[in-house]
PDB file of C-alpha atoms in Angstrom:
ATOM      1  CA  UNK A 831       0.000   0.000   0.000  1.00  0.00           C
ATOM      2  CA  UNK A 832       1.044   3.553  -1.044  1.00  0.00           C
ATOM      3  CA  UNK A 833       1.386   5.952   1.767  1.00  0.00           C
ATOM      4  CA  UNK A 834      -1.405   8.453   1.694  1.00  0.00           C
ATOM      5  CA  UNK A 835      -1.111  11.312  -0.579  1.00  0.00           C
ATOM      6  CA  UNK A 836       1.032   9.714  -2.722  1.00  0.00           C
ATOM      7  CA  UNK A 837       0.072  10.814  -6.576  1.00  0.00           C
ATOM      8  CA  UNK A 838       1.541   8.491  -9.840  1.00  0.00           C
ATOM      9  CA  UNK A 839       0.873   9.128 -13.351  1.00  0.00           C
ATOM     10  CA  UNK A 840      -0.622   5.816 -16.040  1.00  0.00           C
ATOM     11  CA  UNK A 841       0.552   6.912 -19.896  1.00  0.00           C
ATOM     12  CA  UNK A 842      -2.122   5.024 -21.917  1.00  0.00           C
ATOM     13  CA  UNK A 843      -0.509   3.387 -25.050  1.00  0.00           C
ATOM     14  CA  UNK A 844      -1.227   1.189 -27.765  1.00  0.00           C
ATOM     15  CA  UNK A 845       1.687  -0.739 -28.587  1.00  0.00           C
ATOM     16  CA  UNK A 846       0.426  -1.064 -32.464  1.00  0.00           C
ATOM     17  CA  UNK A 847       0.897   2.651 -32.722  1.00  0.00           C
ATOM     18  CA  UNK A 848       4.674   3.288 -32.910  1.00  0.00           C
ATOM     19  CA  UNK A 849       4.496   6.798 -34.049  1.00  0.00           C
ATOM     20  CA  UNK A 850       3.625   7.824 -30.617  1.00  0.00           C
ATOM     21  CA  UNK A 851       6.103   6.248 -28.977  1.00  0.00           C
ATOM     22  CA  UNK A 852       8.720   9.181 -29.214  1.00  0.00           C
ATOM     23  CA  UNK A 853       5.513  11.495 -28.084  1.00  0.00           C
ATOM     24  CA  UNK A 854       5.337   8.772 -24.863  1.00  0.00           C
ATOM     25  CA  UNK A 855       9.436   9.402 -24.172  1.00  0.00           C
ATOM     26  CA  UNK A 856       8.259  13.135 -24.166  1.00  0.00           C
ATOM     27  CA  UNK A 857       5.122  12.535 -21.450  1.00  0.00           C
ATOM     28  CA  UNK A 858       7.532  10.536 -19.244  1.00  0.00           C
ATOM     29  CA  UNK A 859      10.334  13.097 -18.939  1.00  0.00           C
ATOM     30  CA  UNK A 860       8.132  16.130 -18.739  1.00  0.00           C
ATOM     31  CA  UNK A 861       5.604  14.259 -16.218  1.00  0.00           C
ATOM     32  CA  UNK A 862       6.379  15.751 -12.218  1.00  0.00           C
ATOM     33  CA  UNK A 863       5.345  12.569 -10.908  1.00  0.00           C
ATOM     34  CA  UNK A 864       6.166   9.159 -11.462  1.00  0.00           C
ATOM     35  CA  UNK A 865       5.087   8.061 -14.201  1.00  0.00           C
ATOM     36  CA  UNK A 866       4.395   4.388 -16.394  1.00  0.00           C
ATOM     37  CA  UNK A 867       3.369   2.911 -18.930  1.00  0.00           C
ATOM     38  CA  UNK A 868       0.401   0.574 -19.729  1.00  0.00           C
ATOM     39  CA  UNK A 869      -0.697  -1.375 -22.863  1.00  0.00           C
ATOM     40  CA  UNK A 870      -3.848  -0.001 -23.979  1.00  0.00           C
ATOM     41  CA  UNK A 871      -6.639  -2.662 -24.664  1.00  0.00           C
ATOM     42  CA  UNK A 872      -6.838  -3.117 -28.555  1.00  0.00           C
ATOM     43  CA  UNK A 873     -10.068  -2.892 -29.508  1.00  0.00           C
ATOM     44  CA  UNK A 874      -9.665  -4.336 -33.096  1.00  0.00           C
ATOM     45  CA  UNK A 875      -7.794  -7.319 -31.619  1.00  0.00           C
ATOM     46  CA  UNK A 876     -10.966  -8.191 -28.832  1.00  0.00           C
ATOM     47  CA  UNK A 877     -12.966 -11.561 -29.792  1.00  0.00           C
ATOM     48  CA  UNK A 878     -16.717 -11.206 -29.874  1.00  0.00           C
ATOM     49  CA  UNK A 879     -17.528 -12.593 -26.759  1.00  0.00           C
ATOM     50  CA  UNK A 880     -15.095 -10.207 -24.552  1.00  0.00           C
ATOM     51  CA  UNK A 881     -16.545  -7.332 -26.525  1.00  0.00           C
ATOM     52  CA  UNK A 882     -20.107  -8.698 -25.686  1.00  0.00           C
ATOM     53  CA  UNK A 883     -19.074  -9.694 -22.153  1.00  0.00           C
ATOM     54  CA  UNK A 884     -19.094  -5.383 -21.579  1.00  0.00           C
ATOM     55  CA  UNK A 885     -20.522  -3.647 -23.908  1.00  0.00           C
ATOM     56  CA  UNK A 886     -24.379  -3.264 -24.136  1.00  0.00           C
ATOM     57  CA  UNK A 887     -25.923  -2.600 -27.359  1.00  0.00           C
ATOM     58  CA  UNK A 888     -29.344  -1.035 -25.245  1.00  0.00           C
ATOM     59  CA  UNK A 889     -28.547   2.123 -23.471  1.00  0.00           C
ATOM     60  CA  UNK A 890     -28.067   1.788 -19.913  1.00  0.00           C
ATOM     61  CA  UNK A 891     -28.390   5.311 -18.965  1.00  0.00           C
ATOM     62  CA  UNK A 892     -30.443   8.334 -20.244  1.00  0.00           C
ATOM     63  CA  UNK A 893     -30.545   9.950 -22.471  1.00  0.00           C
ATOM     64  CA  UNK A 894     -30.106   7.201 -24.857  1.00  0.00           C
ATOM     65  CA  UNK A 895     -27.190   7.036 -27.030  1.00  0.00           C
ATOM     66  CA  UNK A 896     -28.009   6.928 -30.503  1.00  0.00           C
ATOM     67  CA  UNK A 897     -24.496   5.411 -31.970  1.00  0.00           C
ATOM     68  CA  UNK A 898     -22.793   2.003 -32.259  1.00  0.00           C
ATOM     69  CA  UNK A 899     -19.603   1.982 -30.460  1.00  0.00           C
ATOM     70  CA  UNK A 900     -16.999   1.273 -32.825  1.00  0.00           C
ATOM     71  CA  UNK A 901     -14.277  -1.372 -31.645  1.00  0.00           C
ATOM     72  CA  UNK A 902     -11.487   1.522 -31.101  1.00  0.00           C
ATOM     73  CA  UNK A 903     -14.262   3.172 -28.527  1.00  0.00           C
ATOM     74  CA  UNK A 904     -14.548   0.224 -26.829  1.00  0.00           C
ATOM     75  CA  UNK A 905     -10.885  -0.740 -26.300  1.00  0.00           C
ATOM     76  CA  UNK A 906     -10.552   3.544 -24.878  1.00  0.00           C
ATOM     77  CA  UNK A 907     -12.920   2.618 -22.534  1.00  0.00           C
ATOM     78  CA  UNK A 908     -11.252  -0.709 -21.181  1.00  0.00           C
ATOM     79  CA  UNK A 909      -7.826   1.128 -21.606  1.00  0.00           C
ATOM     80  CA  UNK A 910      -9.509   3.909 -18.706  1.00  0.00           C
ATOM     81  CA  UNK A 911     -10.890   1.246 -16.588  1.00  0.00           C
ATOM     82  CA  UNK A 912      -7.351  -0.518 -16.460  1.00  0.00           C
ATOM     83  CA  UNK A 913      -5.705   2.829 -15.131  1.00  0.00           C
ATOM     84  CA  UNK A 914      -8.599   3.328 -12.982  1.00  0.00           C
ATOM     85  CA  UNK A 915      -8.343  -0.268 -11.553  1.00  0.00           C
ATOM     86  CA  UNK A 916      -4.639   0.548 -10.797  1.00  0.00           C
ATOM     87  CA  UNK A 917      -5.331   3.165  -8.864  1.00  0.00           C
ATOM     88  CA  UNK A 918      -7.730   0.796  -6.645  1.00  0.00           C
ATOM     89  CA  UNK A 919      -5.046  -1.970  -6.154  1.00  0.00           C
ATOM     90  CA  UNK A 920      -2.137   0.773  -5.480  1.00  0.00           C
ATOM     91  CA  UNK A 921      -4.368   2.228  -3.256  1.00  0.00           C
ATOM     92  CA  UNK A 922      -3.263   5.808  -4.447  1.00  0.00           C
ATOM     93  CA  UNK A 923      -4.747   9.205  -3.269  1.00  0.00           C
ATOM     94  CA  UNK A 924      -5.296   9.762  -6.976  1.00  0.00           C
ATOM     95  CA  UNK A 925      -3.871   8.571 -10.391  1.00  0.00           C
ATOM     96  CA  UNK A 926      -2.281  10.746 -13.132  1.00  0.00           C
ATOM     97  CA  UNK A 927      -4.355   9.273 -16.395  1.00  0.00           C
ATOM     98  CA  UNK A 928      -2.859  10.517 -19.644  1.00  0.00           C
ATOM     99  CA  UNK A 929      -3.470   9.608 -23.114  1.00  0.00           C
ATOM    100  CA  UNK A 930      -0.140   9.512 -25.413  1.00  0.00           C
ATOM    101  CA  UNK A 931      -1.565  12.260 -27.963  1.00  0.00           C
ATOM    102  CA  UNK A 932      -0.554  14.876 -25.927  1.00  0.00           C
ATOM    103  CA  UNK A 933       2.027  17.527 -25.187  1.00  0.00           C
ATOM    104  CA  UNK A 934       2.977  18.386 -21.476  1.00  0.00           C
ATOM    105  CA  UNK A 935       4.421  21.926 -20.570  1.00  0.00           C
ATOM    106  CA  UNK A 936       6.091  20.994 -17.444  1.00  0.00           C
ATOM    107  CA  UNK A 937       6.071  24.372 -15.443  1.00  0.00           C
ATOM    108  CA  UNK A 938       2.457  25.169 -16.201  1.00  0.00           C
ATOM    109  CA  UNK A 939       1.480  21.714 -15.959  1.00  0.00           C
ATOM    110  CA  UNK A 940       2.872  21.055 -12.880  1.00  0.00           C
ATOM    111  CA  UNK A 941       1.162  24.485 -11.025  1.00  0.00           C
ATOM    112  CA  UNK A 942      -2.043  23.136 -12.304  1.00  0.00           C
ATOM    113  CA  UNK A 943      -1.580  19.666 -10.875  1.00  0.00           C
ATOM    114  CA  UNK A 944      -0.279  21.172  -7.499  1.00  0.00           C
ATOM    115  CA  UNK A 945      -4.158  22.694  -7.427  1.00  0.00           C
ATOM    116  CA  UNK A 946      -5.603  19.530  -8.854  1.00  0.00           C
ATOM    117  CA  UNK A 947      -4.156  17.931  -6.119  1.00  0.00           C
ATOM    118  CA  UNK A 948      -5.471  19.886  -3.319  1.00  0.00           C
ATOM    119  CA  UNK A 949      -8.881  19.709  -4.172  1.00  0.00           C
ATOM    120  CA  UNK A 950      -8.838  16.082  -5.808  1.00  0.00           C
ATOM    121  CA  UNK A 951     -10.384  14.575  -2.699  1.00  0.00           C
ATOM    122  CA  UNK A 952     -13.717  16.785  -2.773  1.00  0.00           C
ATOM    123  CA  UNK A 953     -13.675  17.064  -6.770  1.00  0.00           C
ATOM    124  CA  UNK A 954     -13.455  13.755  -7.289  1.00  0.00           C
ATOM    125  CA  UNK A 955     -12.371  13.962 -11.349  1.00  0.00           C
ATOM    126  CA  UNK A 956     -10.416  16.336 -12.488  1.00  0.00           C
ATOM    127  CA  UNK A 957      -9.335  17.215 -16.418  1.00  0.00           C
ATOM    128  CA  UNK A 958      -6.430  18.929 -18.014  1.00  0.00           C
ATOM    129  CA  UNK A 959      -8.107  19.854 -21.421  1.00  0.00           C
ATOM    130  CA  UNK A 960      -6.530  20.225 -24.282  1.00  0.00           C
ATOM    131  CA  UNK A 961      -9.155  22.614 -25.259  1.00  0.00           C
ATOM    132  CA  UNK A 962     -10.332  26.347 -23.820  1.00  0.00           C
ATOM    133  CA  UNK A 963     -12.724  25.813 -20.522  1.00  0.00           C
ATOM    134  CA  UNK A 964     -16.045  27.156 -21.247  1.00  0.00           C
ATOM    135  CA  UNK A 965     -16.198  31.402 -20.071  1.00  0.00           C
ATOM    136  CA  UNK A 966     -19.559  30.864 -17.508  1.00  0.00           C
ATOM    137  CA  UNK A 967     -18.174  27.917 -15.320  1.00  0.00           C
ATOM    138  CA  UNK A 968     -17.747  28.151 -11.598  1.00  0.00           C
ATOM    139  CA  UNK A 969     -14.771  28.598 -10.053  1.00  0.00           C
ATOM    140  CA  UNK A 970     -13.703  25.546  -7.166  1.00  0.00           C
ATOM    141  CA  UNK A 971     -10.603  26.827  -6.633  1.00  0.00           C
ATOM    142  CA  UNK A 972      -7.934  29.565  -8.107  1.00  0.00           C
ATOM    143  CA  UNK A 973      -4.430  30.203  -6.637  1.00  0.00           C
ATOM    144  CA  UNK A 974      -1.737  32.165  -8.737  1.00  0.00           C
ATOM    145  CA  UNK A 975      -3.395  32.641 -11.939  1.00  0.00           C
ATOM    146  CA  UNK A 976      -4.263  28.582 -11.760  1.00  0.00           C
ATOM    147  CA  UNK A 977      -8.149  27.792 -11.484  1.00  0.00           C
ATOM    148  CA  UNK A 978      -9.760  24.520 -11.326  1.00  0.00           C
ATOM    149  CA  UNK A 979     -13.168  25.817 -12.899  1.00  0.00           C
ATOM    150  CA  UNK A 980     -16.753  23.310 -13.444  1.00  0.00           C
ATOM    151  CA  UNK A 981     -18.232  23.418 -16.556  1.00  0.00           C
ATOM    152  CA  UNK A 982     -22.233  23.896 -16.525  1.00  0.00           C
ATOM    153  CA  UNK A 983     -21.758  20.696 -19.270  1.00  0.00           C
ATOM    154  CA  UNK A 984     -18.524  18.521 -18.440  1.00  0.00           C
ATOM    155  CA  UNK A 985     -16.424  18.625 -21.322  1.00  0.00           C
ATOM    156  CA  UNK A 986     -15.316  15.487 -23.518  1.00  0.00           C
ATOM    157  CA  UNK A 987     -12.241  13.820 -24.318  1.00  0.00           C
ATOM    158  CA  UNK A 988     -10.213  12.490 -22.441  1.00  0.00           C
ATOM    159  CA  UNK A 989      -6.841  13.529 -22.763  1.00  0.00           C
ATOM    160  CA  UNK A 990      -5.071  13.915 -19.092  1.00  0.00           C
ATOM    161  CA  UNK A 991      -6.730  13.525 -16.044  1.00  0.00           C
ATOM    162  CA  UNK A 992      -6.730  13.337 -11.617  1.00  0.00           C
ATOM    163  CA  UNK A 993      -8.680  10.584 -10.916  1.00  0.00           C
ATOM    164  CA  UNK A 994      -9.118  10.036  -7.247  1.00  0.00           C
ATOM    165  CA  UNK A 995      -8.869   6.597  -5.681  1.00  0.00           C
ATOM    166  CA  UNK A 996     -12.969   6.846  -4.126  1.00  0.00           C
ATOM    167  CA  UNK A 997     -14.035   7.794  -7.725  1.00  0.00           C
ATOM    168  CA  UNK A 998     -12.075   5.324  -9.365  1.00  0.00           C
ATOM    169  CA  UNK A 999     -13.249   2.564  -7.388  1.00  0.00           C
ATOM    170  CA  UNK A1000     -17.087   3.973  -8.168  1.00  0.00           C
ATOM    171  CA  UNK A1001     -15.991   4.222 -11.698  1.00  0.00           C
ATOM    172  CA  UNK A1002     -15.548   0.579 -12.046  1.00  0.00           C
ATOM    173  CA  UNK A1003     -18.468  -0.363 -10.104  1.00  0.00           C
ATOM    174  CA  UNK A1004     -20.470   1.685 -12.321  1.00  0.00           C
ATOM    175  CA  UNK A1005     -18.965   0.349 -15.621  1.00  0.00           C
ATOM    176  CA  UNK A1006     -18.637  -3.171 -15.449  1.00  0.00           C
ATOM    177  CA  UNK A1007     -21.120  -2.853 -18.845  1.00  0.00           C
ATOM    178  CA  UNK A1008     -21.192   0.154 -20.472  1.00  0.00           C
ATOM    179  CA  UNK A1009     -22.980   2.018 -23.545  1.00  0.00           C
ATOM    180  CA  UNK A1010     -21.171   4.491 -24.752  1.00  0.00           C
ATOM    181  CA  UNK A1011     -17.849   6.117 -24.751  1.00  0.00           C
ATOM    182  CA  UNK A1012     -15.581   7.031 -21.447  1.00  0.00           C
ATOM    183  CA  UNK A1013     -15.981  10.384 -22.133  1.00  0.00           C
ATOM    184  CA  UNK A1014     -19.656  10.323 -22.960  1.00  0.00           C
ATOM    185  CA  UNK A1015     -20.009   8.759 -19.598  1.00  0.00           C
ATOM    186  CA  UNK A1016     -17.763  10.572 -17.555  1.00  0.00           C
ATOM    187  CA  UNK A1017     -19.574  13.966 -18.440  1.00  0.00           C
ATOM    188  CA  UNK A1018     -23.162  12.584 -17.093  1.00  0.00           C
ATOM    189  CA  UNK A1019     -22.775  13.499 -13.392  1.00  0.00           C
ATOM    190  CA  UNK A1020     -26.035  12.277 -12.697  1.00  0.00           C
ATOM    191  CA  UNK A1021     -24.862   8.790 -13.417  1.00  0.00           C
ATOM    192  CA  UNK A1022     -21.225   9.068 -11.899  1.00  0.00           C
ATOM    193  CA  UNK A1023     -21.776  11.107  -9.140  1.00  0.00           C
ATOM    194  CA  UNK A1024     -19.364  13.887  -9.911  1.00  0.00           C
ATOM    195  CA  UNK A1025     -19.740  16.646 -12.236  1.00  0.00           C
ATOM    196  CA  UNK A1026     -16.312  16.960 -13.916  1.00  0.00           C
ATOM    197  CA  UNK A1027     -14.124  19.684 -12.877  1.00  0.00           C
ATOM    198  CA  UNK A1028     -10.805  21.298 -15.474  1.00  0.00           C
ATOM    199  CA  UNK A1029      -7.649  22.679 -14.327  1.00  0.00           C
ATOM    200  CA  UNK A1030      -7.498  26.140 -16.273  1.00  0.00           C
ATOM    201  CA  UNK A1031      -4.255  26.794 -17.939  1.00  0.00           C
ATOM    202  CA  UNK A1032      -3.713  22.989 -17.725  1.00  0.00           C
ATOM    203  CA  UNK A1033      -0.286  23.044 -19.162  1.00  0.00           C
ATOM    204  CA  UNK A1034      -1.335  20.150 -21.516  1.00  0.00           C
ATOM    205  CA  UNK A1035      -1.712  20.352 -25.196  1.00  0.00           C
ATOM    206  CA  UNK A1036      -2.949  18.053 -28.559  1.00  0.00           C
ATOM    207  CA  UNK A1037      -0.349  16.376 -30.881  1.00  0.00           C
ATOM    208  CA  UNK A1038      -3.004  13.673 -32.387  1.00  0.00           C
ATOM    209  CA  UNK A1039      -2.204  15.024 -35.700  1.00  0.00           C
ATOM    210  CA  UNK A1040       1.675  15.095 -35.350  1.00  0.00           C
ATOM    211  CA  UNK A1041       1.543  11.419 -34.007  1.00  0.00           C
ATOM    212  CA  UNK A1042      -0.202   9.565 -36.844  1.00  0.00           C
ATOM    213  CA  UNK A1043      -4.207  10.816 -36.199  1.00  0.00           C
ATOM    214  CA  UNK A1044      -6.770   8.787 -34.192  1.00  0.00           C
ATOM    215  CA  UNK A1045      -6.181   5.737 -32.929  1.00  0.00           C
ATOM    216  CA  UNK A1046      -9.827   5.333 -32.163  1.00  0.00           C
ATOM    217  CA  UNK A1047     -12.029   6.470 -35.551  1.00  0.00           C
ATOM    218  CA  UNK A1048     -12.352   5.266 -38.274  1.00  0.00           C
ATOM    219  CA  UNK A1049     -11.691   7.378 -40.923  1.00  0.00           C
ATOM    220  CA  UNK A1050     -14.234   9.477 -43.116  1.00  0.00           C
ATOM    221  CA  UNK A1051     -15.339   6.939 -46.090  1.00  0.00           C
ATOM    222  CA  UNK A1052     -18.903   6.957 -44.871  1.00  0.00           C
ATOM    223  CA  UNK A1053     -21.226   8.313 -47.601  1.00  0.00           C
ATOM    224  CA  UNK A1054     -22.766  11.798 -47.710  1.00  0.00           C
ATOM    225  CA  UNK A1055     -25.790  10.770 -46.439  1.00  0.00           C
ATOM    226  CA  UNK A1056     -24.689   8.469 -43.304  1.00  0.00           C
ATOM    227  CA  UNK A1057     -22.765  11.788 -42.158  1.00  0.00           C
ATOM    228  CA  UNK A1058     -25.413  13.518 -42.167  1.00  0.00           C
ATOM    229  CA  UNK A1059     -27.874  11.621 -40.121  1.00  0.00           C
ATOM    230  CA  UNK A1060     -24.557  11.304 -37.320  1.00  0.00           C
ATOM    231  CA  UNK A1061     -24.594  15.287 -36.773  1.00  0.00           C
ATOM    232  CA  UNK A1062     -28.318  15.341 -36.856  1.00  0.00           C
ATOM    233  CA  UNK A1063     -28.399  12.451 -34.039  1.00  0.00           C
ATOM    234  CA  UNK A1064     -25.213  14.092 -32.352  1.00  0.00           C
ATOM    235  CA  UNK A1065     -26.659  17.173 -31.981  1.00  0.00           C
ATOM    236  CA  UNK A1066     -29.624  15.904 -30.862  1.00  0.00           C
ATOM    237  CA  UNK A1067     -27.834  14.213 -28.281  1.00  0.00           C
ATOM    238  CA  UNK A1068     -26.161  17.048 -27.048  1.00  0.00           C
ATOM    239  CA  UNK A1069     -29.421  18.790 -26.347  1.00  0.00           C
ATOM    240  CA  UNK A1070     -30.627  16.410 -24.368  1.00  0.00           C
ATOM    241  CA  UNK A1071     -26.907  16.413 -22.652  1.00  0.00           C
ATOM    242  CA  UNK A1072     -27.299  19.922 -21.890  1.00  0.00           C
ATOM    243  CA  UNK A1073     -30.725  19.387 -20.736  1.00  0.00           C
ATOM    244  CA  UNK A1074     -30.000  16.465 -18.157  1.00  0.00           C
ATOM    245  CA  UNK A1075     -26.946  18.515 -17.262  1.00  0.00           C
ATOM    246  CA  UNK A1076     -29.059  21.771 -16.478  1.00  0.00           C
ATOM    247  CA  UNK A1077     -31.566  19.418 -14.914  1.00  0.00           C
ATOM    248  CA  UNK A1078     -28.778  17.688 -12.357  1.00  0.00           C
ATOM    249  CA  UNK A1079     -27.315  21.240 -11.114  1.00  0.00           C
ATOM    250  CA  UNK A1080     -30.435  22.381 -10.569  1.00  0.00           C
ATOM    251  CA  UNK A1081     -31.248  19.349  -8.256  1.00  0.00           C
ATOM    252  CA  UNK A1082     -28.220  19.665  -6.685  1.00  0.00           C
ATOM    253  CA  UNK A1083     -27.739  23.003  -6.539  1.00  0.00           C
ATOM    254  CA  UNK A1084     -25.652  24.748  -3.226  1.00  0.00           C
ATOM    255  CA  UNK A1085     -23.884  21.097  -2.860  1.00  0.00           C
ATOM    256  CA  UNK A1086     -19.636  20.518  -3.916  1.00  0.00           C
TER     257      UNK A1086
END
């Protein structure tokens, strides 16, 4: 057992994609904490029945999600629930999850994770987005120009995150089957418990494009038509995301 407070860092990586692997070099050296990596589940290379054994074809939450996980989605979300399980056996205060498409500024990273980590225990979930937080989110907590801000929606992807080690272990409780993606999931707090908090600057940046693209789509040969009906049902979806979200604050409204 880890003595309390003790923080270490999981570097998600398939091994099939070797033009990340210099990108992974880059995480390790530039992460403040120690840091290691684990094989990411391969989707593509999952038999039938493991796939069946945890993914559920009928939504299992609302609102329901109107897409068929593809096999790279599926693998993400087994590749999070192995960090998150490490966590639980280590018996960390929190783990470090980070994905290997990213870029780590080391200074400005590490003032953001020395916030993260103060709060981690009441916030549950914390991201470092690779993307601008959203203007009209409320502030948790803000110490020399660092803020760990909640979005009124919680933000997808899932780039770099503070996981603690009680919402990791409710994580995996909660997703022994699951639906939809990690990040779909993760950003319905009325299912997981915790509305998702974002260390703002997080210090952490995209390179998908620079290492080799998407390890998880799969690719843009669908016809005119298909496309489409996906942005029509995606942003129909995110309606009703915004709706349930509005709906959960308001329910819990005056609680942390």
């Amino acid at each position: 057992m880890n003595e309390p407070g003790e923080i270490e860092a999981f570097i998600i990586h398939l091994e099939r994609a070797q033009a990340r692997r210099p990108q992974v070099d880059r995480i390790l050296a530039a992460c403040p904490v120690p840091a290691q990596v684990i094989d990411a589940v391969d989707g593509r290379a999952l038999p039938a029945p493991e796939i069946e054994a945890v993914h559920s074809r009928r939504s299992l939450h609302a609102p329901h999600y109107p897409f068929e996980m593809t096999a790279g989605e599926i693998g993400c979300f087994l590749s999070h629930r192995k960090a998150w399980r490490m966590i639980v056996d280590r018996g960390l205060k929190a783990g470090l999850v980070i994905e290997d498409d990213v870029e780590i500024d080391r200074d400005a990273f590490e003032r953001a994770l020395a916030l993260a980590d103060e709060v981690i225990d009441r916030a549950g979930y914390i991201q470092f987005q690779v993307r601008p937080v959203p203007g009209q989110s409320e502030i948790i907590a803000s110490v020399g120009g660092v803020s760990i801000l909640r979005p009124k929606v919680g933000m997808l992807r899932t780039s770099a995150q503070l996981v603690s080690l009680a919402q990791a272990s409710h994580l995996l409780r909660i997703t022994e089957r699951f639906d939809r993606p990690v990040d779909g999931l993760l950003q319905m707090s009325w299912v997981t418990g915790v509305a998702l908090s974002c260390a703002s600057p997080s210090g952490v940046s995209d390179r998908t494009r620079e290492t080799g693209g998407s390890t998880i789509s799969t690719g843009g040969g669908a016809p005119l038509r298909h496309k489409l009906t996906r942005e029509i049902g995606r942003l129909l979806y995110r309606i009703r995301i915004r709706a349930f979200s509005a709906r959960h604050r308001a329910e819990n409204r005056g609680q942390t």
